[in-house]
XYZ file of C-alpha atoms in Angstrom:
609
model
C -40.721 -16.921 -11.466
C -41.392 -19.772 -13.775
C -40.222 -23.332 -13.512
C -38.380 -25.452 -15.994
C -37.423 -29.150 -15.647
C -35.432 -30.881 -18.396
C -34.661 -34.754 -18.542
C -32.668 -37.096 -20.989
C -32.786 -40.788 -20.402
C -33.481 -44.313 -22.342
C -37.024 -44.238 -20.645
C -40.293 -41.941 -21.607
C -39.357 -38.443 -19.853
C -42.679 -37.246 -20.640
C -43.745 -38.248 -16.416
C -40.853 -36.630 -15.477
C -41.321 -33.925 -16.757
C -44.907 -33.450 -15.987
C -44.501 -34.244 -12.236
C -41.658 -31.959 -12.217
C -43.594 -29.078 -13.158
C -46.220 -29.988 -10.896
C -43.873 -29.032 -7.826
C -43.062 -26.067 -9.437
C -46.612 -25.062 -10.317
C -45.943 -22.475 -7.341
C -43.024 -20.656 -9.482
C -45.834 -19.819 -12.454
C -48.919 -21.160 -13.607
C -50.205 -18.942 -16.565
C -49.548 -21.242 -19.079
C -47.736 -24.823 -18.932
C -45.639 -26.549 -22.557
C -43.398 -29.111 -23.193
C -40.757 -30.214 -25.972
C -39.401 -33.819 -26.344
C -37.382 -35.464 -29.221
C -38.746 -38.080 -30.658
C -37.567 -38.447 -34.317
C -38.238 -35.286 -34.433
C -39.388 -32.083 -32.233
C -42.558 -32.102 -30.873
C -44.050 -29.606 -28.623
C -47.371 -29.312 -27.002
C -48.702 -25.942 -24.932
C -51.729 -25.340 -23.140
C -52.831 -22.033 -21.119
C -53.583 -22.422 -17.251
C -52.641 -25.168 -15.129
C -49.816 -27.999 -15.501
C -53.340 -30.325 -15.243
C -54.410 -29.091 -18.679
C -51.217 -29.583 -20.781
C -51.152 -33.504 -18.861
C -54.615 -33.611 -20.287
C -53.209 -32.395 -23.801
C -50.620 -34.749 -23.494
C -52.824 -38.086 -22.869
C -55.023 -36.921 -25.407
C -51.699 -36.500 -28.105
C -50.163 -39.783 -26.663
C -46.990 -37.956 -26.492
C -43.674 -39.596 -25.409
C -39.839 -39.156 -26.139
C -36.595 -39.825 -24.400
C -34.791 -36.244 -24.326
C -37.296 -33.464 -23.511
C -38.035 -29.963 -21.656
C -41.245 -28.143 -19.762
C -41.768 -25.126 -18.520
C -44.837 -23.729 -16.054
C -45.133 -19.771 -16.510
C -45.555 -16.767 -14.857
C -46.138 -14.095 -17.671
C -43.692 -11.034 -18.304
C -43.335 -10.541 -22.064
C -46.907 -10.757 -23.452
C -50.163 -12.250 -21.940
C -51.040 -15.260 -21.032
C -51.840 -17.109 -24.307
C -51.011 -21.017 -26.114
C -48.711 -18.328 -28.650
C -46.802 -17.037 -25.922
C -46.446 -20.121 -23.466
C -42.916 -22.227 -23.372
C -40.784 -23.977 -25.136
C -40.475 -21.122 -27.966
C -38.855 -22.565 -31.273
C -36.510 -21.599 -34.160
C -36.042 -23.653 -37.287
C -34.711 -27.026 -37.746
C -36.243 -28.480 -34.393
C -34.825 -26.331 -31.860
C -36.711 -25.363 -28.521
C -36.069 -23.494 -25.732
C -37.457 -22.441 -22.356
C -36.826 -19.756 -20.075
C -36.956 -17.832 -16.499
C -35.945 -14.376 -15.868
C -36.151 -11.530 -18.298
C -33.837 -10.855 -21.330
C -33.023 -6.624 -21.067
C -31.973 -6.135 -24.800
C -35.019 -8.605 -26.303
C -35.971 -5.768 -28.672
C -32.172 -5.135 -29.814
C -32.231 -8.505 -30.337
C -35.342 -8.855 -32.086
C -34.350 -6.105 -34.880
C -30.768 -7.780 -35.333
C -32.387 -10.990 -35.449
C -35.415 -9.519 -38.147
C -32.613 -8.170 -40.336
C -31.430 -11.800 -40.229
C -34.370 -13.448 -41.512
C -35.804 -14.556 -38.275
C -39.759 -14.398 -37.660
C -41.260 -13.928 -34.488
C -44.781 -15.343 -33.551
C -45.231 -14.344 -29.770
C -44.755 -11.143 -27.722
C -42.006 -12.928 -25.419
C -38.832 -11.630 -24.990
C -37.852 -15.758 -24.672
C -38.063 -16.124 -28.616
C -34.862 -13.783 -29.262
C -33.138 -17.332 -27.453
C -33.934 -19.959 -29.273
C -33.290 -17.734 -32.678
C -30.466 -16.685 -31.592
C -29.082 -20.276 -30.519
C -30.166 -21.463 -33.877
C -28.271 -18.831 -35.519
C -24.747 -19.929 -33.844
C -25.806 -23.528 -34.708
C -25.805 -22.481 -38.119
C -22.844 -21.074 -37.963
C -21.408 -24.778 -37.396
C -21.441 -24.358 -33.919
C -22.166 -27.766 -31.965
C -25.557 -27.248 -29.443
C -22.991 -26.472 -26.460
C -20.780 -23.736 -28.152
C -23.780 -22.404 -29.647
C -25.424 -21.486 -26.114
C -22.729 -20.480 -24.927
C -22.285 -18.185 -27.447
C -25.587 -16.804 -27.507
C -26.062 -16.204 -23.883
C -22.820 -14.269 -23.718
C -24.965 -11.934 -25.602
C -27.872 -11.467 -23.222
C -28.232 -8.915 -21.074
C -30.655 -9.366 -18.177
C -31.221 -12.851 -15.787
C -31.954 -16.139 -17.348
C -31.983 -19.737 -16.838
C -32.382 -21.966 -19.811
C -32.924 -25.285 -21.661
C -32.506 -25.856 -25.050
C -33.091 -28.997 -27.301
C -32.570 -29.682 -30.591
C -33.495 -32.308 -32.897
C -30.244 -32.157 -34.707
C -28.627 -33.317 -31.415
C -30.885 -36.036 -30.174
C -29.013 -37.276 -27.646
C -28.526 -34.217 -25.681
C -29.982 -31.130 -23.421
C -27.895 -28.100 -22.567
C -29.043 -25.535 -19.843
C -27.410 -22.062 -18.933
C -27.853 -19.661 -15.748
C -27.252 -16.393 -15.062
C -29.524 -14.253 -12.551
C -31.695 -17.325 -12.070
C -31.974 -20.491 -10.322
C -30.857 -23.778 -12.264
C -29.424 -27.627 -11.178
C -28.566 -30.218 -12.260
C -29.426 -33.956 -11.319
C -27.824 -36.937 -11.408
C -29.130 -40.212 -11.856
C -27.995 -43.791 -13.465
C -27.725 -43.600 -17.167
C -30.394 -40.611 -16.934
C -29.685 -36.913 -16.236
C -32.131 -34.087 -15.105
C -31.969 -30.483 -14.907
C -34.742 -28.165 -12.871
C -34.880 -24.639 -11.384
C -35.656 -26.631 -7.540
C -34.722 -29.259 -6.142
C -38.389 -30.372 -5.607
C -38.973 -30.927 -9.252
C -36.225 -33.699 -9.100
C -36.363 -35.707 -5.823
C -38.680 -38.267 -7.689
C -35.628 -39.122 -9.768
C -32.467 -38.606 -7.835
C -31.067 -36.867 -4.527
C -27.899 -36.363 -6.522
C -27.867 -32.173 -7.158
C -25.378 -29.943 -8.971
C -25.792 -26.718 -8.640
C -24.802 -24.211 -11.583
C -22.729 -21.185 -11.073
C -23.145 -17.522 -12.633
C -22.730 -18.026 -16.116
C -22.098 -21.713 -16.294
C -23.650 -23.561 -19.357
C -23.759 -27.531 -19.036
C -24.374 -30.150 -21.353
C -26.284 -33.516 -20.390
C -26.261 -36.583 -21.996
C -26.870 -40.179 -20.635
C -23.920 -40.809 -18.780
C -22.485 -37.763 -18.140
C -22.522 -33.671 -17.572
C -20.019 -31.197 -18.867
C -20.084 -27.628 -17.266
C -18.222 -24.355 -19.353
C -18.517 -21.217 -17.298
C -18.648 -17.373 -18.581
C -15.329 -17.481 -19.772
C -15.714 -21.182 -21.823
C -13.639 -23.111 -19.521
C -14.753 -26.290 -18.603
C -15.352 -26.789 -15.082
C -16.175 -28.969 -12.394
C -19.019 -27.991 -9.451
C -19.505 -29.931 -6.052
C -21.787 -33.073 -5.874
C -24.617 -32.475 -3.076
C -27.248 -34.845 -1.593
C -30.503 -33.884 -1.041
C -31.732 -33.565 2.280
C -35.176 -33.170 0.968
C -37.705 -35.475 1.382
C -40.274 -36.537 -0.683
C -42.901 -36.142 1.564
C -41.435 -32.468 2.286
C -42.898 -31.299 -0.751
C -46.359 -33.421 -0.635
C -49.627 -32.395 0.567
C -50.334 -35.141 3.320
C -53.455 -34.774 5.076
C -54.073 -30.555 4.741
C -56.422 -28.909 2.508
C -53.936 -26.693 0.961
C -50.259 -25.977 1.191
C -50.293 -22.688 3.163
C -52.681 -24.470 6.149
C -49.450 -26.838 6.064
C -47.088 -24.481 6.498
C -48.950 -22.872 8.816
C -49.295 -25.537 10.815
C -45.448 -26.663 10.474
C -44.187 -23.201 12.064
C -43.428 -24.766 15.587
C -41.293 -27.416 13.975
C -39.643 -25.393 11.281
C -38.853 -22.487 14.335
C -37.411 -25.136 16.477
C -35.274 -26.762 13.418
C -34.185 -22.778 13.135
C -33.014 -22.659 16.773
C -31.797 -25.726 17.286
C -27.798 -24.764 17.720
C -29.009 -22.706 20.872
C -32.039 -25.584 21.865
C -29.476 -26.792 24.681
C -26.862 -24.110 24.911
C -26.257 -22.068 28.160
C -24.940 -18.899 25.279
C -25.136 -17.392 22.059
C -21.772 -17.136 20.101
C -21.124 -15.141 16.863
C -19.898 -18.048 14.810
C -23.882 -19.109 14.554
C -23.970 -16.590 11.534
C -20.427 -18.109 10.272
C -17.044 -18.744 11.153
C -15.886 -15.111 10.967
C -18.863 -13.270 12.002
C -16.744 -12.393 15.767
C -14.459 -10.607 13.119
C -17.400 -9.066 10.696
C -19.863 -7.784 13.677
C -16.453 -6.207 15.803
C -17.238 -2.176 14.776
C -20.363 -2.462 13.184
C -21.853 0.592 14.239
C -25.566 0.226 11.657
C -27.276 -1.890 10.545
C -29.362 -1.975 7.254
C -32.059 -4.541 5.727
C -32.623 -5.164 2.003
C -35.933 -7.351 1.645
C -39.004 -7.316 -0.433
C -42.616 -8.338 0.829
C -42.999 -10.507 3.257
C -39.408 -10.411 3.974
C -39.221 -6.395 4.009
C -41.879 -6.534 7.134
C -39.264 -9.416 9.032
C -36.832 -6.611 8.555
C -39.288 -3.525 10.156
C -39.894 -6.062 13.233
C -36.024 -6.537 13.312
C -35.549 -2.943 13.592
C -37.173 -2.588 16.785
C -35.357 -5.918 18.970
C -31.905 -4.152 17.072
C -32.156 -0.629 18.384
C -33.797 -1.389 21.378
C -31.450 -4.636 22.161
C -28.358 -3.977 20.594
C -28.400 -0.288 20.037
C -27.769 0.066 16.902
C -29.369 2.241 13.950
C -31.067 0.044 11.552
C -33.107 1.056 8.487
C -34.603 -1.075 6.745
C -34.867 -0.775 2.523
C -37.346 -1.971 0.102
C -34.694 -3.666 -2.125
C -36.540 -2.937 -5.439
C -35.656 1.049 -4.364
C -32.727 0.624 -2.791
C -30.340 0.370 -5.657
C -32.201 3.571 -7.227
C -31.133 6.333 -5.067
C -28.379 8.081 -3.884
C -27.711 6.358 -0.180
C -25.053 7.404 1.830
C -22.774 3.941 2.162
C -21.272 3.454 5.653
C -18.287 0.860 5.201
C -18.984 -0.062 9.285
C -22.691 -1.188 8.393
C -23.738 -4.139 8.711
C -25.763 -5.190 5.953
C -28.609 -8.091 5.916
C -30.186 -9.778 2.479
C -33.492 -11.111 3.295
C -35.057 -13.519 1.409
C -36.958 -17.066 1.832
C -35.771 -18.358 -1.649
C -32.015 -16.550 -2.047
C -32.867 -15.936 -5.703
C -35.274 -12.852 -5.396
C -33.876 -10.459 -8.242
C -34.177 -7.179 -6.617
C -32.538 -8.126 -3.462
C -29.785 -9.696 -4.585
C -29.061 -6.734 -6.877
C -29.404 -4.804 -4.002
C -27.150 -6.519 -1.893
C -24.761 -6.194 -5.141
C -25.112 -2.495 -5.140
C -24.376 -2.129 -1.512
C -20.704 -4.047 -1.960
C -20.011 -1.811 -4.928
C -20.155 1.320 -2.389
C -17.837 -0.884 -0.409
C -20.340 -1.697 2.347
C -18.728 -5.564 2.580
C -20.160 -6.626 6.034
C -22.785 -8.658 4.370
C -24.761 -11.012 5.961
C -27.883 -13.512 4.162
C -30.888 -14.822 5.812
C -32.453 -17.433 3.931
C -33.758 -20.424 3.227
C -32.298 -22.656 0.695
C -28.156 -23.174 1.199
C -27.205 -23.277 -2.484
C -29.251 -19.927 -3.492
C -27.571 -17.376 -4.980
C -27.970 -14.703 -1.851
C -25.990 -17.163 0.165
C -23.341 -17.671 -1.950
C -22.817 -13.655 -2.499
C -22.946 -12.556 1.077
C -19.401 -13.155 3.828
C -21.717 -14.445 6.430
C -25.008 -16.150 6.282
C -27.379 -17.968 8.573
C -30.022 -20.580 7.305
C -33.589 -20.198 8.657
C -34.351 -24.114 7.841
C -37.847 -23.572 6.950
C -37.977 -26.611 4.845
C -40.015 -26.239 1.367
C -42.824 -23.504 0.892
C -44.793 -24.191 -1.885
C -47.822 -21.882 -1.129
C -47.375 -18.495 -2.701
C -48.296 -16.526 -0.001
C -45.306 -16.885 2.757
C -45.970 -17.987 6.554
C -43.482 -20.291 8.217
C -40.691 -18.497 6.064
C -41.921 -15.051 7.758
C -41.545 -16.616 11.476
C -38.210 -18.474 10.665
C -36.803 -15.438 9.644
C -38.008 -13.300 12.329
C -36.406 -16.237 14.958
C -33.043 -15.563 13.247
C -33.318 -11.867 13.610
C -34.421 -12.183 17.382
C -31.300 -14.608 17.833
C -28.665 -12.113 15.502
C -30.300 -9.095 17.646
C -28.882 -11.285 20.812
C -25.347 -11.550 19.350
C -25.113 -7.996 18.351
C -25.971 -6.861 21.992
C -23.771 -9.119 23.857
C -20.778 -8.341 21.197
C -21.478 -4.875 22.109
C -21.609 -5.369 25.943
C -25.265 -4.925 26.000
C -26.681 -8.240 27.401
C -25.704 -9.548 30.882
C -25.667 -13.113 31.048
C -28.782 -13.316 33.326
C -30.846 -11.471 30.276
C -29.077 -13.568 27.743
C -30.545 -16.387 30.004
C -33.903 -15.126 29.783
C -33.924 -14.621 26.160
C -32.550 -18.140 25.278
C -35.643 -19.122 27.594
C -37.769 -17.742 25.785
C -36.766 -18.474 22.537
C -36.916 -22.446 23.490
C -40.310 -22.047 24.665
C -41.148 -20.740 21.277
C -42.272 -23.412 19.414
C -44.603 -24.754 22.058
C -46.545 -21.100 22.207
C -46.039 -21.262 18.804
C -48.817 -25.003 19.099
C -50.784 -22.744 21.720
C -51.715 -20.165 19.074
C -52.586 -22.838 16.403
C -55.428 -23.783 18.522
C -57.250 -20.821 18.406
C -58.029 -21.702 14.819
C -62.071 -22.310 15.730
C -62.569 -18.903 16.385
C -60.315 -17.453 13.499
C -62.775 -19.672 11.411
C -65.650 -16.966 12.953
C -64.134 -14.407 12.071
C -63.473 -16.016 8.358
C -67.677 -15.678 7.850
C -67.556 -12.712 8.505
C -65.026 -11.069 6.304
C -65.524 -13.258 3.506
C -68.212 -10.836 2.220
C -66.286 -7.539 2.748
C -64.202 -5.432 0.231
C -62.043 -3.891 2.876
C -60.149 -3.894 5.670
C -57.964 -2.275 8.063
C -55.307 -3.868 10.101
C -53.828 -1.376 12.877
C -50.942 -2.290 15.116
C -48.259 -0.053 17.122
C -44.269 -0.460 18.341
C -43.252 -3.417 16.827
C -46.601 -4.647 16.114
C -46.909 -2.145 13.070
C -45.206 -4.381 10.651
C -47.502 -7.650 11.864
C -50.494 -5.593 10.865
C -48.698 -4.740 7.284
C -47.938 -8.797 7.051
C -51.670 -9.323 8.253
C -53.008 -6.904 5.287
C -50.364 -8.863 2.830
C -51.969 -12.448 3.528
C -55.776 -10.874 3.441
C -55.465 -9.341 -0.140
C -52.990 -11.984 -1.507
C -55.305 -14.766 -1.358
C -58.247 -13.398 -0.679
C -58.651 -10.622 -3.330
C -60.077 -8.102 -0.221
C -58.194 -5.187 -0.390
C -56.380 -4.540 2.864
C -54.229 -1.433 4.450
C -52.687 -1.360 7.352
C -52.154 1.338 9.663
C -49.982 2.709 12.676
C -52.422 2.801 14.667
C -52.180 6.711 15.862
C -51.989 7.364 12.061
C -55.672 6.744 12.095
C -56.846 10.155 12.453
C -54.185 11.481 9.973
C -56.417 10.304 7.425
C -57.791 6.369 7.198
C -60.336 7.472 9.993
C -61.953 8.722 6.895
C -62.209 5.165 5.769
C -64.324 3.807 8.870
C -67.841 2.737 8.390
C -69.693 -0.078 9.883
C -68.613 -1.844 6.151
C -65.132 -1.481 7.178
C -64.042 -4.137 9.161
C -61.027 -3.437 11.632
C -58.617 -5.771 12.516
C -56.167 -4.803 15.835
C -52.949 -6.338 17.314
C -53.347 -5.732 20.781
C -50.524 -7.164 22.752
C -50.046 -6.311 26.865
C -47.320 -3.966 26.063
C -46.663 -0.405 26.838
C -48.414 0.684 23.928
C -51.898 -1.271 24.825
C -53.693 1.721 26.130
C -52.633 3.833 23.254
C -53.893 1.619 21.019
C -57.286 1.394 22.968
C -57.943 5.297 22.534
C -57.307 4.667 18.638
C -59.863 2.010 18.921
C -62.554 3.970 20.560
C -62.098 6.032 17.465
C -62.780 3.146 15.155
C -66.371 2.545 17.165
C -67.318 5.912 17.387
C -67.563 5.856 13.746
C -69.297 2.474 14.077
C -66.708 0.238 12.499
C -66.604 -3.090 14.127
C -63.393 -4.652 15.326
C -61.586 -7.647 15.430
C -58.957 -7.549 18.454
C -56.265 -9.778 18.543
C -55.031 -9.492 22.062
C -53.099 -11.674 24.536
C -54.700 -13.640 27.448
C -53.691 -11.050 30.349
C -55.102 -7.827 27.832
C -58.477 -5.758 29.216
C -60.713 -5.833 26.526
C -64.314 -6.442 26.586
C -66.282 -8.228 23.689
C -69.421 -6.945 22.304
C -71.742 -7.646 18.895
C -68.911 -5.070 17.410
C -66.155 -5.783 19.633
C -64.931 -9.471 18.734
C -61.793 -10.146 20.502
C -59.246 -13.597 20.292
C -57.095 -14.158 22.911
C -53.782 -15.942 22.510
C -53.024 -18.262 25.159
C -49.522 -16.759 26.591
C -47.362 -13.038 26.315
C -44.014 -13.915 25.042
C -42.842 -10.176 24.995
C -40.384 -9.365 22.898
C -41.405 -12.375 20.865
C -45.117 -11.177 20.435
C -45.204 -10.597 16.818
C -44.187 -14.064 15.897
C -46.951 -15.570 17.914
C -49.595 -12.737 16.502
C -49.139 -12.913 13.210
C -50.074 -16.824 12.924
C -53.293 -15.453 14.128
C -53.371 -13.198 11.357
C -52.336 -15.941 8.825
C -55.177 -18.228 9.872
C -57.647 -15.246 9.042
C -56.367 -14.391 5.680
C -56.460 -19.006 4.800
C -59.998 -19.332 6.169
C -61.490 -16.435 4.803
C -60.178 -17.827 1.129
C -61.568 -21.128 1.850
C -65.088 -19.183 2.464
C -64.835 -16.899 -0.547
C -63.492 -19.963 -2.752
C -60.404 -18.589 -4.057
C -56.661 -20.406 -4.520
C -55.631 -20.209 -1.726
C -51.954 -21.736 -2.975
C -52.175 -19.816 -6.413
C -53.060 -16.206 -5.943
C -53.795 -14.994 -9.364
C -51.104 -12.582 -11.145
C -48.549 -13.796 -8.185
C -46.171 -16.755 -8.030
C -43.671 -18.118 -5.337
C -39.707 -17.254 -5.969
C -39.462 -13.949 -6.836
C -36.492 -13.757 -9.867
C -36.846 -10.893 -11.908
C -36.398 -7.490 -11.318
């Protein structure tokens, strides 16, 4: 949540800094600020978009050569000009902020008793009065931060500037996502990469704890302990054009429509191999996966229903228990740790909050056989867990997740394949088949894409409902949860989804001919169990939408509407259904007029608890 982008430089940063936080608009967009030094601190703020503080800032004329931005996603008091980033002390200092600060009212009272006055309802504030009181101590801008965030209890990334120190910009981490970048007589700092690939490829990434200073021609890095340190240099692989619009409406219909590519980038170490090996998930993974005898998930959201799919190909492929956790609960109870489990961190960024603290919790009960599925290398969650495996997703900017959601189920499929054959449990013709399939993937991946005409149908008629039900069964279940995510995440419709022999347990009671139902029918073993729950749906007259494969018997009718994907991929079904469901959820936004990349009272990159 929230992005910040810092710069110092001989040139105006004020661009910078405003195109920065336009790739990370997705991260926050509540409110938008910026502070720049410029014989003096000057600070501008505007509620909303990033577009309406770059209005305030042509309006103001405002330039400078050392500055700092932030776009916001509001925790600590509403959205409000009072409340947006940079927050300031006395004597020209600013800060701004991600993450949440625990002991903000401890902080507040000490600070009070100090003099301090506080003029927002942000836990941020305590930070920048707090820096300034170490700088008044004598403390140069550096020693100062690093003083004061040893002090903080909760996550945070920072940047501070102060007028006092013209020529300077420090930043701190902890619990948050923060880099640095490199340039020529110029140095940037940013919570993504994206924010910085208009200036440099050149990327440092900060540790737990570190605090860095950046002047023109150079960095200095202290970590927790005040040591001064030195992190790796890494080059982009971004491009540009990665994190630009091109020719698509939105960013989600992108990403939507880049799911073959990404899932064949994801695959590509077994795109020409005659076998799977364990050493796709890391170099010791042989040694990790030998006696795992469970396996448990910690994921949130979109992520959390990868996991439920997982948990079908693992116990039915591998044959091995898996649960799978809601990481936000996880950490909260008393779970029964089994030092032989194998245990998977889910998550499309690597910085979401509760999962990492999950994953945290789960080594402190000395489960160690940890294991991170995600997509960014430097995250945090990669850097925490023994083994990891990179879904190579490339950039998702809209809010609501697709391509991430079918990259991650493709790794699953293919670490569902390694844990059977480590466990004798996949003959070599199977292993065949499945390697097959997974090959063919991104090609019925293209097939489903062009059923988009008749998803844009069934957009007209949703766009003018309240609800809807989404019903699936076996390891369709979760697709219908994921399909009842994307409707009321950008659409504002509220969706449940159902088991589909749960319906006469109780959301039977829901059906009316208002009620629009939504089916994932697959040619499985479950298809004629899930027709009897249908005939329930239409004997209460509510009218269904029946997402079923080409080879599935079911008849249309003014109530029936049915879309038929081109191919069965068995075990592979839900990746292919669920782009179906994705393409409802985009086109019925684009009929009811909503943001489709900007959800209200959501935001991409989830980093506090």
């Amino acid at each position: 949540m929230c992005g910040i982008v810092g710069a110092v430089a001989r040139r105006d940063v004020v661009p910078v800094l405003l195109e920065g936080l336009r790739k990370l608009e997705y991260r926050g967009y509540d409110s938008a600020g910026l502070a720049v030094l410029n014989g003096g601190l000057q600070r501008l703020r505007a509620v909303g978009r990033v577009a309406a503080l770059a209005d305030r800032v042509q309006n103001n004329g405002l330039t400078g050569l050392v500055g700092i931005a932030h776009t916001r996603w509001a925790t600590h008091g509403v959205p409000s000009e009072r409340n947006a980033h940079p927050h300031v002390s006395d004597d020209g200092l600013a800060v701004v902020h991600n993450g949440i600060i625990e002991n903000h009212e401890a902080m507040r009272r000490e600070l009070g008793a100090l003099g301090y006055t506080f003029v927002s309802d942000t836990d941020t504030e305590v930070v920048a009065h707090l820096i300034h009181h170490h700088r008044r101590q004598g403390l140069e801008l550096l020693e100062a931060t690093h003083r004061a965030v040893s002090r903080l209890v909760g996550a945070y990334a920072i940047a501070v500037v102060d007028e006092r120190q013209p020529d300077r910009l420090v930043v701190a981490r902890r619990g948050a996502p923060l880099l640095l970048g490199l340039g020529e007589g110029e140095n940037f700092a940013a919570s993504d990469a994206s924010a910085l690939l208009q200036v440099t490829r050149k990327m440092v990434y900060l540790e737990e704890g570190d605090v860095a200073e950046l002047t023109l021609e150079a960095t200095r890095i202290l970590d927790a302990s005040g040591a001064a340190v030195t992190r790796p240099l890494h080059e982009s692989g971004l491009s540009a054009d990665a994190v630009e619009l091109g020719p698509y409406r939105h960013f989600m219909q992108k990403e939507i429509f880049e799911q073959p590519g990404a899932v064949a980038n994801t695959l590509e170490m077994v795109a020409n191999a005659s076998s799977i090996i364990p050493e796709l998930f890391g170099a010791d993974a042989a040694t990790v996966f030998q006696g795992v005898d469970a396996v448990t998930i910690l994921a949130c959201g979109t992520s959390n229903h990868a996991g439920m799919v997982a948990r079908y190909w693992i116990e039915a492929i591998a044959g091995l228990p898996c649960s799978v956790e809601i990481a936000s609960e996880f950490r909260y109870r008393d779970s029964v740790p089994n030092p032989n489990a194998l245990i998977i961190g889910i998550s499309q960024s690597g910085e979401t909050a509760d999962t990492i603290a999950a994953l945290e919790h789960a080594q402190g009960l000395g489960q160690r056989r940890t294991l991170a599925l995600c997509n960014v290398a430097e995250s945090a969650i990669i850097r925490l867990c023994r083994l990891r495996f990179l879904t190579r997703a490339g950039p998702e900017i809209g809010v609501a997740s697709t391509k991430a959601f079918t990259t991650q189920l493709a790794a699953l499929f293919l670490l569902t394949l390694v844990l059977a054959k480590q466990r004798g449990r996949l003959s070599p013709g199977t292993e065949g088949e499945h390697l097959t399939a997974l090959r063919h993937l991104p090609s019925a991946l293209e097939h489903v894409l062009a059923v988009e005409p008749q998803i844009e149908e069934w957009a007209k008629a949703f766009a003018g409902k309240r609800h809807a039900l989404f019903l699936g069964r076996g390891m369709h279940y979760p697709i219908a949860l994921e399909g009842a995510l994307k409707l009321k995440e950008i659409t504002y419709i509220h969706a449940e989804a159902y088991a589909a022999g749960e319906l006469k347990h109780g959301p039977l009671a829901l059906v009316d001919e208002d009620m629009p139902v939504v089916a994932i029918a697959p040619n499985d073993a479950l298809v004629e169990k899930l027709k009897s729950n249908l005939q329930e749906v239409r004997a209460r007259g509510g009218e269904l939408f029946v997402v079923a494969d080409a080879d599935t018997a079911f008849t249309g009718s003014d109530a029936v509407h049915v879309i038929r994907l081109p191919e069965n991929r068995g075990a592979l079904s839900p990746i292919l259904h669920v782009v179906a469901l994705q393409l409802l959820a985009y086109h019925t936004a684009l009929v009811r007029g909503t943001d489709v990349d900007k959800p209200r009272n959501l935001a991409k990159s989830v980093t506090v608890e």
